[in-house]
């Protein structure tokens, strides 16, 4: 039972990490930059969802759609205001700018949404069902499915469609991509919008299992970044799988060795894994000619 | 309670804050007031605690100023954010004491922040009043001249009370501990272990979890397998709710005896119906039939903070109540000292005979050997029922 | 040193000392709170200086330095609580943090970029959680309290003394940084950052250089932490949150990474900023976040980096030979310089890139390695240079076995090299590029200048020797192409090599420059250096080589004197393909006079001075037009302007009578103009097939399968590689792919920018034959190529560019006969790119 519940907990959490990490993946493969306020985007999704669905009482589908749309708009703002002005000059200050953007958003939400954590009710997280002796909310089963589904979609888009190839071309050679008629700026902006929308979706999915508050995303954001890196950031599958592995390791370490050393062990594993596999589990070394 | 009506409040606050900066910059209003400082977590995950303390202090200050203030001057509160970081707390305390020349300081929720400030205030000879952080060494800091006082729980004493309660109510044989992984959790781990040791009760295990952990099932499963029959829980409201939800999911029905964390917010909403199973300790609750003082404070709160509509919005009650009483006790001490000088005020704290407060009637609340105004008899056990905190009778 | 230089050399240390003195005096005089804040600024600056070594010099990012700060603080706290004197604990804290930094660097620096950031983030979390859990030592989450203040000469340190101590440490740190940045170590760090591969070939070991940077930066964080502990008299894990790491890094970036005073400016902003906002209480973080964004927007390169843009002046002094005897310096002494390569081979993923290659390079001789693109020439150079470890065979230099030795050792043993695409240290000055090589990998002390006056004289003489006439203070990254080739050779010579490897040094040079180059190579060889040359320009190769080795598909097929090679039928078949030529149009072009593409008074440039001025040209439907001119005449700029890559431009560009001068590149591409850019620019990580598919992106990608099939008939070389990554193709194949990709757009007009660059003669013939076919099929072509005779042969009309202006135009055949054309090539080139 210990193992079963650890595995189910781990997979559920892991797919959350994976989902947010896919957001890092999307912007990285298109623009070689990432949005360090992904955690805040996740929080934004949950907060907006709560506001629309619970506070304002709108129908759930509408609330979800609108939340995701606004999260995507946040991504657009991040790209326009926090990434592009720096990335276009070859400066890496976008790293700091997105962090600062996250701080601003977290605090702005703190004073508008409120300081108290709120509960996001969901029919999928009320009655646990029993699987191999472990109690599980149906939502916990939905989350990995959504995660894997999105990884599959991203994989197909990037590897099977012309649009996906065009997006991949942008990062490899932006000028050449423009010569192919690809609107590079639009592509990068869209990648950020997808990225924050994915984080927002993660926030909406996790909210009923967790709670909604202004800094719910911080630790998730960091862990998701670890997951993205471990997975090799350039592979959607790798990132999702790394998320599941990360969640599993976390739950199993806690189950077998106790919670005291979970973070120490997990972060040590991150370092060791990167030492052994400098490109992550599934990353591929870029073509590099001397 | 929509998002919309709050926006003007934000703007108003920002304007006020901006104005405050300007005032501070011009150095106006020099010592026409008695300045008191608060160093607490005003942002981040503990922001609610800071807000509660500010509310408790402000209500008391309004009352004091309505009666003419102290030493013939109005009382003014200066608030600083410590971001739950001890280093920032010390910088803020220094700024308040050395630049703003406050007569006394109030502390916030985080024990390490308070512990970090203690050596400084003892050196600077400025009274420091703890209203929340329950770490034992804050007041028992070993300084020859101790300037630190407290109107709040003390972890060691709380932990003894928790163990006593578990023995009486559930005849506990082998409790487990599920504690938040922060200084507060650690302080109570020590306290609970000592309290259990004193009663020769073995424990099933100690598990820690993080504030943002979604799933506590692995930790709880370990405790269950180790044979825990009662859980001692120490965590703030949201993580406490995560424990309850994880228990629900596991289908493990186990009594929970908790520190005061669940009182800090909408525990019923977050934890669901099973939240009622959690019995937690309190210094004060605004629920039920209140004494006249309680009614008056509640009315003042509702008037001053229009966003408070029901009792569920008066959270965390302990923060408000502790701060309210601490403010009045401090004002009494300053008035008694006849001066805002630290050493005199410190002496005057010992001289307070009687104060009819919100939490209780204080008689000789402070002595040179006891800087804690609240003792073992001042705790009550309560539980949540449909959003209201109700007392439990032993 | 001139008095001015001496003044400049002492100005910075003097400024640091003055600032330190003022700050220390202020700390000693002011009251309570102010010195405390000053101490915090100073400590942040100290950590910032450490990070500046890592970020500003070595170009690595760490988000985990709060971990080292915490290690320093805990070391000081624990040791002083155990009764050990602070003045012993203080340096120990630096040593321990440095040692842990060293241990972390070994694994951490195997990765870079976001991967390194993650390793350092994980490190910070491990330290924070470790400090919480190792309770016996660290006091757990509630930390260690009642720390003792340091005592010196009976004086117990209060906040003022602590502030003075912090300020002094900051001053010492700044001085150290200033010395380090000017030392060979500092230059080495920058070199490794700018071009790690090239750094190895000047004898630097990047692992050691980067590890040193990381460990040093940890030392400073540790020392600052050691003062933090007694300053606050308390340490706890919560004092070192992850966000503090970000603030440290922010201080460096906001202040200006790589600037001596950058961390100071950043520390003031990141420490005093929040203090000024403290009365905002709960709104402080919100405002601070906003404030940071405003600073970043206003000064994206940091405050100092942005300010420096307004005051930067460049010293335009050229290199002075000053009578130094370069010949005596370069001429190898001692043992023989015979390089014996015997039977080396290597395979990548089962594919043999080179098999059983043997040759000798003798002192004083030029040995050329030629062969088709993808024949394995660069692979052989990389094995000799130590970048690849050969699977078998031996490489001996004067009796020393070098096969498999790392590149920096090979370089130190006396084998220097240049690269196909020049790899200079872009942010170092031209002079510093040569000076760092002069040390042959020996970095010496961290606090003495990288070079003395004597070294400078040598470096200048070398630059003069190779014929570099530009300014020596200019950043190498800003050099025009020809100059960067020359500086790279000077840098290689500074290693005093016994063997000099040159990888296509003439690529992209005009005839006159090539002639100068061949004379230079001959002079170098005559000094006794064994020169090994990989080159496609047969005139150059045949003119100066003593011995020629021919490779095809990784296998040597011939070797001998130039004369013998020239007539070897195997070589002619595999490589030379006969004389380089192009097929003119059978009958003169006669078509519509309504142009497809027109530029009218097109003016464009990259900075203040325009590179193009009033360029007016037109291309008619079905016509092939060549633009010729010297290096830097503005040919590529014309192509970039027309295709929309360079914006804004002045003047008018019409495509099918529609103005495109203000359109962006992707819109122009969709309007039917395809540019095959200089340097192929295929998408290296995508397959050949996907590259082709993307070629049709601009018109919605219809019927790709049949079109790709048609193109594969024209470019049969691509068929076998269709599913392979484009980055793995040889240069010739990449060029074919790039053209095929352009054709996939079915453009109204196709622009080709330097298609023959770096291609083997046989491939060039193949390429121009394809161009001729396209021309004959009615494709409209605008062509730029440095092989002007070829370009004019295939073209119908031509334009001659000189210094950004059209100086001649007319029928291609007429231009080809024109004696004046010579002038355009010798060029009065002022407007360098």
Short mmCIF file of N, CA and C in Angstrom, two decimals, chain A residues 127-207:
data_model
loop_
_atom_site.label_atom_id
_atom_site.label_comp_id
_atom_site.label_asym_id
_atom_site.label_seq_id
_atom_site.Cartn_x
_atom_site.Cartn_y
_atom_site.Cartn_z
N UNK A 127 -14.84 12.57 -3.74
CA UNK A 127 -14.88 11.20 -3.22
C UNK A 127 -13.71 10.41 -3.78
N UNK A 128 -12.84 9.93 -2.91
CA UNK A 128 -11.74 9.12 -3.42
C UNK A 128 -12.23 7.76 -3.90
N UNK A 129 -11.61 7.23 -4.94
CA UNK A 129 -11.86 5.85 -5.35
C UNK A 129 -10.66 5.03 -4.91
N UNK A 130 -10.87 3.74 -4.76
CA UNK A 130 -9.77 2.93 -4.25
C UNK A 130 -9.10 2.18 -5.39
N UNK A 131 -7.80 2.32 -5.47
CA UNK A 131 -7.03 1.60 -6.49
C UNK A 131 -5.89 0.88 -5.79
N UNK A 132 -5.86 -0.43 -5.88
CA UNK A 132 -4.84 -1.25 -5.20
C UNK A 132 -4.68 -0.81 -3.75
N UNK A 133 -5.80 -0.56 -3.11
CA UNK A 133 -5.73 -0.25 -1.68
C UNK A 133 -5.37 1.18 -1.36
N UNK A 134 -5.16 2.02 -2.36
CA UNK A 134 -4.84 3.41 -2.08
C UNK A 134 -5.97 4.30 -2.55
N UNK A 135 -6.32 5.27 -1.73
CA UNK A 135 -7.39 6.18 -2.09
C UNK A 135 -6.88 7.23 -3.08
N UNK A 136 -7.67 7.45 -4.12
CA UNK A 136 -7.24 8.39 -5.16
C UNK A 136 -8.46 9.19 -5.60
N UNK A 137 -8.26 10.51 -5.75
CA UNK A 137 -9.32 11.30 -6.35
C UNK A 137 -9.28 11.08 -7.86
N UNK A 138 -10.45 11.05 -8.48
CA UNK A 138 -10.45 10.88 -9.94
C UNK A 138 -9.58 11.91 -10.63
N UNK A 139 -9.53 13.13 -10.07
CA UNK A 139 -8.74 14.20 -10.68
C UNK A 139 -7.26 13.81 -10.77
N UNK A 140 -6.81 13.04 -9.77
CA UNK A 140 -5.41 12.64 -9.78
C UNK A 140 -5.09 11.73 -10.96
N UNK A 141 -6.13 11.06 -11.45
CA UNK A 141 -5.91 10.22 -12.62
C UNK A 141 -6.02 11.03 -13.91
N UNK A 142 -6.85 12.08 -13.82
CA UNK A 142 -7.04 12.92 -15.00
C UNK A 142 -5.77 13.70 -15.32
N UNK A 143 -5.10 14.17 -14.26
CA UNK A 143 -3.94 15.04 -14.47
C UNK A 143 -2.85 14.37 -15.31
N UNK A 144 -2.42 13.14 -14.96
CA UNK A 144 -1.40 12.51 -15.82
C UNK A 144 -1.88 12.33 -17.25
N UNK A 145 -3.17 12.03 -17.40
CA UNK A 145 -3.68 11.85 -18.76
C UNK A 145 -3.58 13.15 -19.55
N UNK A 146 -3.99 14.24 -18.90
CA UNK A 146 -3.89 15.54 -19.58
C UNK A 146 -2.44 15.84 -19.90
N UNK A 147 -1.55 15.58 -18.93
CA UNK A 147 -0.13 15.85 -19.14
C UNK A 147 0.41 15.07 -20.31
N UNK A 148 0.14 13.78 -20.32
CA UNK A 148 0.66 12.96 -21.41
C UNK A 148 0.03 13.38 -22.73
N UNK A 149 -1.26 13.70 -22.68
CA UNK A 149 -1.93 14.13 -23.90
C UNK A 149 -1.29 15.37 -24.48
N UNK A 150 -0.97 16.33 -23.61
CA UNK A 150 -0.37 17.57 -24.11
C UNK A 150 1.04 17.33 -24.62
N UNK A 151 1.78 16.45 -23.89
CA UNK A 151 3.11 16.12 -24.40
C UNK A 151 3.00 15.49 -25.78
N UNK A 152 2.00 14.62 -25.95
CA UNK A 152 1.81 13.97 -27.25
C UNK A 152 1.50 15.01 -28.33
N UNK A 153 0.58 15.93 -27.98
CA UNK A 153 0.21 16.96 -28.96
C UNK A 153 1.43 17.80 -29.34
N UNK A 154 2.19 18.22 -28.32
CA UNK A 154 3.36 19.04 -28.61
C UNK A 154 4.35 18.27 -29.47
N UNK A 155 4.53 17.01 -29.12
CA UNK A 155 5.46 16.20 -29.89
C UNK A 155 5.01 16.12 -31.35
N UNK A 156 3.73 15.85 -31.54
CA UNK A 156 3.22 15.74 -32.90
C UNK A 156 3.34 17.07 -33.63
N UNK A 157 2.99 18.15 -32.93
CA UNK A 157 3.06 19.46 -33.59
C UNK A 157 4.49 19.76 -34.01
N UNK A 158 5.43 19.53 -33.11
CA UNK A 158 6.81 19.91 -33.42
C UNK A 158 7.45 18.97 -34.45
N UNK A 159 7.04 17.71 -34.44
CA UNK A 159 7.76 16.77 -35.29
C UNK A 159 6.98 16.33 -36.52
N UNK A 160 5.70 16.59 -36.54
CA UNK A 160 4.93 16.11 -37.67
C UNK A 160 4.33 17.22 -38.52
N UNK A 161 4.26 18.43 -37.98
CA UNK A 161 3.58 19.47 -38.76
C UNK A 161 4.58 20.49 -39.28
N UNK A 162 4.19 21.12 -40.36
CA UNK A 162 5.04 22.14 -40.95
C UNK A 162 5.16 23.33 -40.00
N UNK A 163 4.04 23.63 -39.32
CA UNK A 163 4.05 24.74 -38.37
C UNK A 163 5.07 24.49 -37.27
N UNK A 164 5.07 23.26 -36.76
CA UNK A 164 6.01 22.91 -35.69
C UNK A 164 7.44 23.03 -36.16
N UNK A 165 7.70 22.57 -37.37
CA UNK A 165 9.06 22.65 -37.90
C UNK A 165 9.46 24.11 -38.04
N UNK A 166 8.50 24.91 -38.47
CA UNK A 166 8.79 26.33 -38.63
C UNK A 166 9.17 26.93 -37.28
N UNK A 167 8.46 26.52 -36.23
CA UNK A 167 8.78 27.03 -34.90
C UNK A 167 10.18 26.59 -34.48
N UNK A 168 10.52 25.33 -34.76
CA UNK A 168 11.84 24.83 -34.39
C UNK A 168 12.93 25.56 -35.16
N UNK A 169 12.60 25.92 -36.42
CA UNK A 169 13.60 26.59 -37.26
C UNK A 169 13.98 27.94 -36.67
N UNK A 170 13.03 28.57 -35.98
CA UNK A 170 13.26 29.92 -35.48
C UNK A 170 14.49 29.98 -34.59
N UNK A 171 14.61 29.01 -33.68
CA UNK A 171 15.71 29.08 -32.72
C UNK A 171 17.03 28.71 -33.38
N UNK A 172 16.98 27.87 -34.41
CA UNK A 172 18.24 27.42 -35.02
C UNK A 172 18.88 28.50 -35.86
N UNK A 173 18.04 29.29 -36.49
CA UNK A 173 18.58 30.38 -37.29
C UNK A 173 17.45 31.34 -37.59
N UNK A 174 17.36 32.38 -36.76
CA UNK A 174 16.21 33.28 -36.86
C UNK A 174 16.18 33.98 -38.21
N UNK A 175 17.36 34.41 -38.70
CA UNK A 175 17.38 35.11 -39.98
C UNK A 175 16.91 34.19 -41.11
N UNK A 176 17.45 32.97 -41.12
CA UNK A 176 17.05 32.04 -42.18
C UNK A 176 15.55 31.76 -42.08
N UNK A 177 15.04 31.68 -40.84
CA UNK A 177 13.62 31.42 -40.67
C UNK A 177 12.80 32.56 -41.28
N UNK A 178 13.27 33.79 -41.08
CA UNK A 178 12.55 34.92 -41.67
C UNK A 178 12.57 34.82 -43.18
N UNK A 179 13.70 34.35 -43.71
CA UNK A 179 13.80 34.21 -45.16
C UNK A 179 12.83 33.16 -45.69
N UNK A 180 12.41 32.24 -44.80
CA UNK A 180 11.43 31.23 -45.22
C UNK A 180 10.02 31.78 -45.11
N UNK A 181 9.89 33.05 -44.74
CA UNK A 181 8.57 33.62 -44.60
C UNK A 181 7.96 33.38 -43.24
N UNK A 182 8.80 32.98 -42.28
CA UNK A 182 8.27 32.73 -40.94
C UNK A 182 8.31 34.02 -40.15
N UNK A 183 7.21 34.38 -39.54
CA UNK A 183 7.16 35.58 -38.72
C UNK A 183 7.76 35.23 -37.36
N UNK A 184 9.05 35.53 -37.23
CA UNK A 184 9.80 35.07 -36.06
C UNK A 184 9.24 35.66 -34.77
N UNK A 185 8.96 36.95 -34.80
CA UNK A 185 8.46 37.59 -33.58
C UNK A 185 7.14 36.98 -33.14
N UNK A 186 6.30 36.73 -34.13
CA UNK A 186 5.00 36.14 -33.81
C UNK A 186 5.19 34.74 -33.23
N UNK A 187 6.10 33.98 -33.85
CA UNK A 187 6.33 32.62 -33.39
C UNK A 187 6.78 32.61 -31.93
N UNK A 188 7.72 33.51 -31.61
CA UNK A 188 8.22 33.56 -30.24
C UNK A 188 7.10 33.97 -29.29
N UNK A 189 6.34 34.99 -29.70
CA UNK A 189 5.25 35.45 -28.85
C UNK A 189 4.24 34.32 -28.62
N UNK A 190 3.92 33.60 -29.68
CA UNK A 190 2.95 32.50 -29.54
C UNK A 190 3.50 31.43 -28.61
N UNK A 191 4.80 31.16 -28.71
CA UNK A 191 5.37 30.12 -27.84
C UNK A 191 5.24 30.53 -26.37
N UNK A 192 5.42 31.82 -26.09
CA UNK A 192 5.25 32.25 -24.70
C UNK A 192 3.79 32.14 -24.26
N UNK A 193 2.89 32.43 -25.20
CA UNK A 193 1.47 32.34 -24.85
C UNK A 193 1.09 30.90 -24.56
N UNK A 194 1.60 29.98 -25.39
CA UNK A 194 1.31 28.57 -25.14
C UNK A 194 1.89 28.17 -23.78
N UNK A 195 3.10 28.64 -23.56
CA UNK A 195 3.80 28.28 -22.34
C UNK A 195 3.04 28.68 -21.08
N UNK A 196 2.60 29.93 -21.02
CA UNK A 196 1.89 30.37 -19.82
C UNK A 196 0.50 29.75 -19.76
N UNK A 197 -0.10 29.48 -20.92
CA UNK A 197 -1.41 28.83 -20.89
C UNK A 197 -1.27 27.42 -20.32
N UNK A 198 -0.19 26.73 -20.66
CA UNK A 198 0.03 25.40 -20.09
C UNK A 198 0.19 25.49 -18.58
N UNK A 199 0.96 26.47 -18.13
CA UNK A 199 1.13 26.64 -16.68
C UNK A 199 -0.22 26.95 -16.04
N UNK A 200 -1.00 27.81 -16.70
CA UNK A 200 -2.31 28.15 -16.17
C UNK A 200 -3.20 26.92 -16.07
N UNK A 201 -3.11 26.06 -17.09
CA UNK A 201 -3.88 24.82 -17.07
C UNK A 201 -3.45 23.96 -15.88
N UNK A 202 -2.14 23.90 -15.66
CA UNK A 202 -1.64 23.14 -14.51
C UNK A 202 -2.22 23.70 -13.23
N UNK A 203 -2.26 25.03 -13.14
CA UNK A 203 -2.82 25.66 -11.94
C UNK A 203 -4.28 25.31 -11.74
N UNK A 204 -5.04 25.33 -12.84
CA UNK A 204 -6.47 25.00 -12.74
C UNK A 204 -6.66 23.54 -12.32
N UNK A 205 -5.79 22.68 -12.84
CA UNK A 205 -5.94 21.26 -12.52
C UNK A 205 -5.56 20.97 -11.08
N UNK A 206 -4.52 21.64 -10.60
CA UNK A 206 -4.03 21.32 -9.26
C UNK A 206 -4.90 21.98 -8.19
N UNK A 207 -5.55 23.09 -8.54
CA UNK A 207 -6.26 23.88 -7.53
C UNK A 207 -7.20 23.06 -6.65
#
